[in-house]
């Protein structure tokens, strides 16, 4: 579903994959080769949401903005796992947010950083490049391994390849 709100209609660069049950509302921009999966909601009602190129927002994820503060910026080749909550924050290029994780207002996940499944990144925190944050509240628990660094790029590529299968059927 693509819905205009307050004079803003979501913009989706082609090619991209939007699952039939995904909802894009208001001031939302999605870059080329990105995929928004089943049940994901991107609600840009009070501030904008920007999703870069070849990012994937997986099933059941909620992306929202602050009514009084900032919008949400999701960079290029970002992977967001199933049922995550992304709220008024910045996810830099090639960052990763695991399943069920929450990233709160004003937080930044730097390029090449990982938020583990189920973690809570509190408002204003910065997940530095190369770090893995786990827990509730989330904290730096270790650095990414070389295999995990490669995985960050692999996931973005894999989800775009998978999206092309869906676009072709």
Short mmCIF file of C-alpha atoms in Angstrom, two decimals:
data_model
loop_
_atom_site.label_atom_id
_atom_site.label_comp_id
_atom_site.label_asym_id
_atom_site.label_seq_id
_atom_site.Cartn_x
_atom_site.Cartn_y
_atom_site.Cartn_z
CA UNK A 1 0.00 0.00 0.00
CA UNK A 2 1.25 3.45 -0.90
CA UNK A 3 -0.69 6.23 0.80
CA UNK A 4 -0.47 9.98 0.40
CA UNK A 5 -0.61 11.89 3.68
CA UNK A 6 -0.45 15.64 4.27
CA UNK A 7 0.44 16.21 0.64
CA UNK A 8 3.34 13.74 0.63
CA UNK A 9 3.21 10.68 -1.60
CA UNK A 10 5.90 8.03 -1.10
CA UNK A 11 8.53 7.95 -3.86
CA UNK A 12 10.02 4.62 -4.89
CA UNK A 13 12.92 4.53 -7.34
CA UNK A 14 12.85 1.70 -9.85
CA UNK A 15 13.66 -1.06 -9.79
CA UNK A 16 12.54 -1.89 -6.27
CA UNK A 17 10.42 -4.55 -4.60
CA UNK A 18 7.44 -3.65 -2.43
CA UNK A 19 5.59 -6.65 -1.02
CA UNK A 20 1.83 -6.51 -1.44
CA UNK A 21 1.27 -6.08 2.31
CA UNK A 22 3.98 -3.48 2.91
CA UNK A 23 2.72 0.01 3.77
CA UNK A 24 4.49 3.24 2.77
CA UNK A 25 2.75 6.30 4.15
CA UNK A 26 3.52 9.98 3.69
CA UNK A 27 7.01 11.44 3.32
CA UNK A 28 8.89 8.26 2.41
CA UNK A 29 11.59 7.81 -0.25
CA UNK A 30 12.95 4.39 -1.21
CA UNK A 31 16.06 4.01 -3.35
CA UNK A 32 16.56 1.74 -6.34
CA UNK A 33 17.18 -1.98 -5.77
CA UNK A 34 15.76 -1.79 -2.27
CA UNK A 35 13.18 -4.23 -0.96
CA UNK A 36 10.39 -3.66 1.53
CA UNK A 37 9.00 -7.02 2.65
CA UNK A 38 5.66 -8.36 3.89
CA UNK A 39 4.00 -6.50 6.72
CA UNK A 40 6.67 -3.79 6.92
CA UNK A 41 5.34 -0.31 7.72
CA UNK A 42 7.20 2.90 6.86
CA UNK A 43 5.17 5.80 8.29
CA UNK A 44 6.55 9.21 7.43
CA UNK A 45 3.75 11.29 8.88
CA UNK A 46 5.54 13.99 10.91
CA UNK A 47 9.04 13.85 9.37
CA UNK A 48 10.64 12.12 6.38
CA UNK A 49 11.93 8.57 6.04
CA UNK A 50 14.71 8.03 3.52
CA UNK A 51 15.86 4.57 2.46
CA UNK A 52 18.97 4.37 0.30
CA UNK A 53 19.90 2.07 -2.55
CA UNK A 54 19.86 -1.74 -2.22
CA UNK A 55 18.64 -1.74 1.39
CA UNK A 56 16.22 -4.35 2.69
CA UNK A 57 13.56 -3.88 5.33
CA UNK A 58 12.34 -7.31 6.25
CA UNK A 59 8.95 -8.69 7.22
CA UNK A 60 7.06 -7.03 10.06
CA UNK A 61 9.51 -4.17 10.60
CA UNK A 62 8.20 -0.77 11.69
CA UNK A 63 10.01 2.40 10.60
CA UNK A 64 8.69 5.63 12.10
CA UNK A 65 9.80 9.18 12.89
CA UNK A 66 9.64 11.61 15.78
CA UNK A 67 6.76 14.07 15.82
CA UNK A 68 8.96 16.77 17.33
CA UNK A 69 12.48 15.77 16.37
CA UNK A 70 14.00 14.04 13.44
CA UNK A 71 13.03 11.74 10.65
CA UNK A 72 14.65 8.39 9.92
CA UNK A 73 17.59 7.94 7.56
CA UNK A 74 18.48 4.48 6.30
CA UNK A 75 21.56 4.44 4.08
CA UNK A 76 22.65 2.24 1.19
CA UNK A 77 22.96 -1.54 1.55
CA UNK A 78 21.41 -1.55 5.02
CA UNK A 79 19.80 -4.77 6.22
CA UNK A 80 17.04 -4.67 8.82
CA UNK A 81 15.84 -8.03 10.16
CA UNK A 82 12.31 -9.22 10.71
CA UNK A 83 10.14 -7.38 13.25
CA UNK A 84 12.67 -4.65 14.08
CA UNK A 85 11.59 -1.19 15.24
CA UNK A 86 13.50 1.71 13.71
CA UNK A 87 12.43 5.05 15.21
CA UNK A 88 13.76 8.54 14.34
CA UNK A 89 17.36 7.39 13.99
CA UNK A 90 20.15 7.02 11.44
CA UNK A 91 21.37 3.73 10.01
CA UNK A 92 24.46 4.48 7.95
CA UNK A 93 25.51 2.62 4.79
CA UNK A 94 26.14 -1.12 5.16
CA UNK A 95 24.91 -1.29 8.73
CA UNK A 96 22.86 -4.20 10.05
CA UNK A 97 19.99 -4.40 12.53
CA UNK A 98 18.98 -7.90 13.64
CA UNK A 99 15.56 -9.47 14.07
CA UNK A 100 13.41 -7.95 16.79
CA UNK A 101 15.94 -5.22 17.58
CA UNK A 102 14.92 -1.64 18.40
CA UNK A 103 16.88 1.49 17.50
CA UNK A 104 15.51 4.61 19.20
CA UNK A 105 15.38 8.37 18.62
CA UNK A 106 18.62 10.10 17.75
CA UNK A 107 20.66 6.90 17.80
CA UNK A 108 23.20 6.28 15.04
CA UNK A 109 24.35 2.90 13.75
CA UNK A 110 27.53 3.68 11.85
CA UNK A 111 28.60 2.13 8.57
CA UNK A 112 29.79 -1.41 9.12
CA UNK A 113 28.21 -1.79 12.57
CA UNK A 114 25.79 -4.48 13.77
CA UNK A 115 22.91 -4.40 16.24
CA UNK A 116 22.23 -7.99 17.30
CA UNK A 117 18.81 -9.63 17.31
CA UNK A 118 16.64 -8.41 20.18
CA UNK A 119 18.96 -5.58 21.20
CA UNK A 120 17.70 -2.15 22.27
CA UNK A 121 19.79 0.84 21.21
CA UNK A 122 18.69 3.65 23.55
CA UNK A 123 18.05 7.22 22.38
CA UNK A 124 21.13 9.13 21.33
CA UNK A 125 23.55 6.19 21.50
CA UNK A 126 26.15 5.64 18.76
CA UNK A 127 27.00 2.15 17.57
CA UNK A 128 30.49 2.66 16.15
CA UNK A 129 31.77 1.15 12.91
CA UNK A 130 32.97 -2.41 13.39
CA UNK A 131 31.11 -2.93 16.67
CA UNK A 132 28.44 -5.46 17.65
CA UNK A 133 25.89 -4.28 20.21
CA UNK A 134 23.77 -6.76 22.16
CA UNK A 135 21.34 -6.73 25.05
CA UNK A 136 18.72 -4.51 26.63
CA UNK A 137 19.93 -1.90 27.08
CA UNK A 138 22.26 -2.46 24.16
CA UNK A 139 25.98 -2.11 24.69
CA UNK A 140 29.18 -2.80 22.82
CA UNK A 141 29.94 -6.46 23.47
CA UNK A 142 32.60 -7.18 20.85
CA UNK A 143 33.92 -6.25 17.44
CA UNK A 144 32.76 -7.78 14.17
CA UNK A 145 34.73 -10.72 12.84
CA UNK A 146 36.06 -10.64 9.28
CA UNK A 147 33.31 -13.10 8.24
CA UNK A 148 30.64 -10.86 9.76
CA UNK A 149 32.01 -7.86 7.88
CA UNK A 150 31.65 -9.81 4.62
CA UNK A 151 28.17 -10.90 5.67
CA UNK A 152 26.96 -7.28 5.84
CA UNK A 153 27.52 -6.89 2.09
CA UNK A 154 26.29 -10.41 1.33
CA UNK A 155 22.89 -9.84 2.98
CA UNK A 156 22.17 -6.70 0.94
CA UNK A 157 23.09 -8.46 -2.30
CA UNK A 158 21.17 -11.61 -1.38
CA UNK A 159 17.97 -9.71 -0.58
CA UNK A 160 18.09 -7.83 -3.88
CA UNK A 161 18.56 -11.14 -5.74
CA UNK A 162 15.64 -12.62 -3.82
CA UNK A 163 13.51 -9.55 -4.56
CA UNK A 164 14.15 -10.02 -8.28
CA UNK A 165 12.64 -13.51 -8.02
CA UNK A 166 9.51 -11.97 -6.51
CA UNK A 167 9.42 -9.27 -9.19
CA UNK A 168 9.69 -11.92 -11.91
CA UNK A 169 6.76 -14.08 -10.76
#
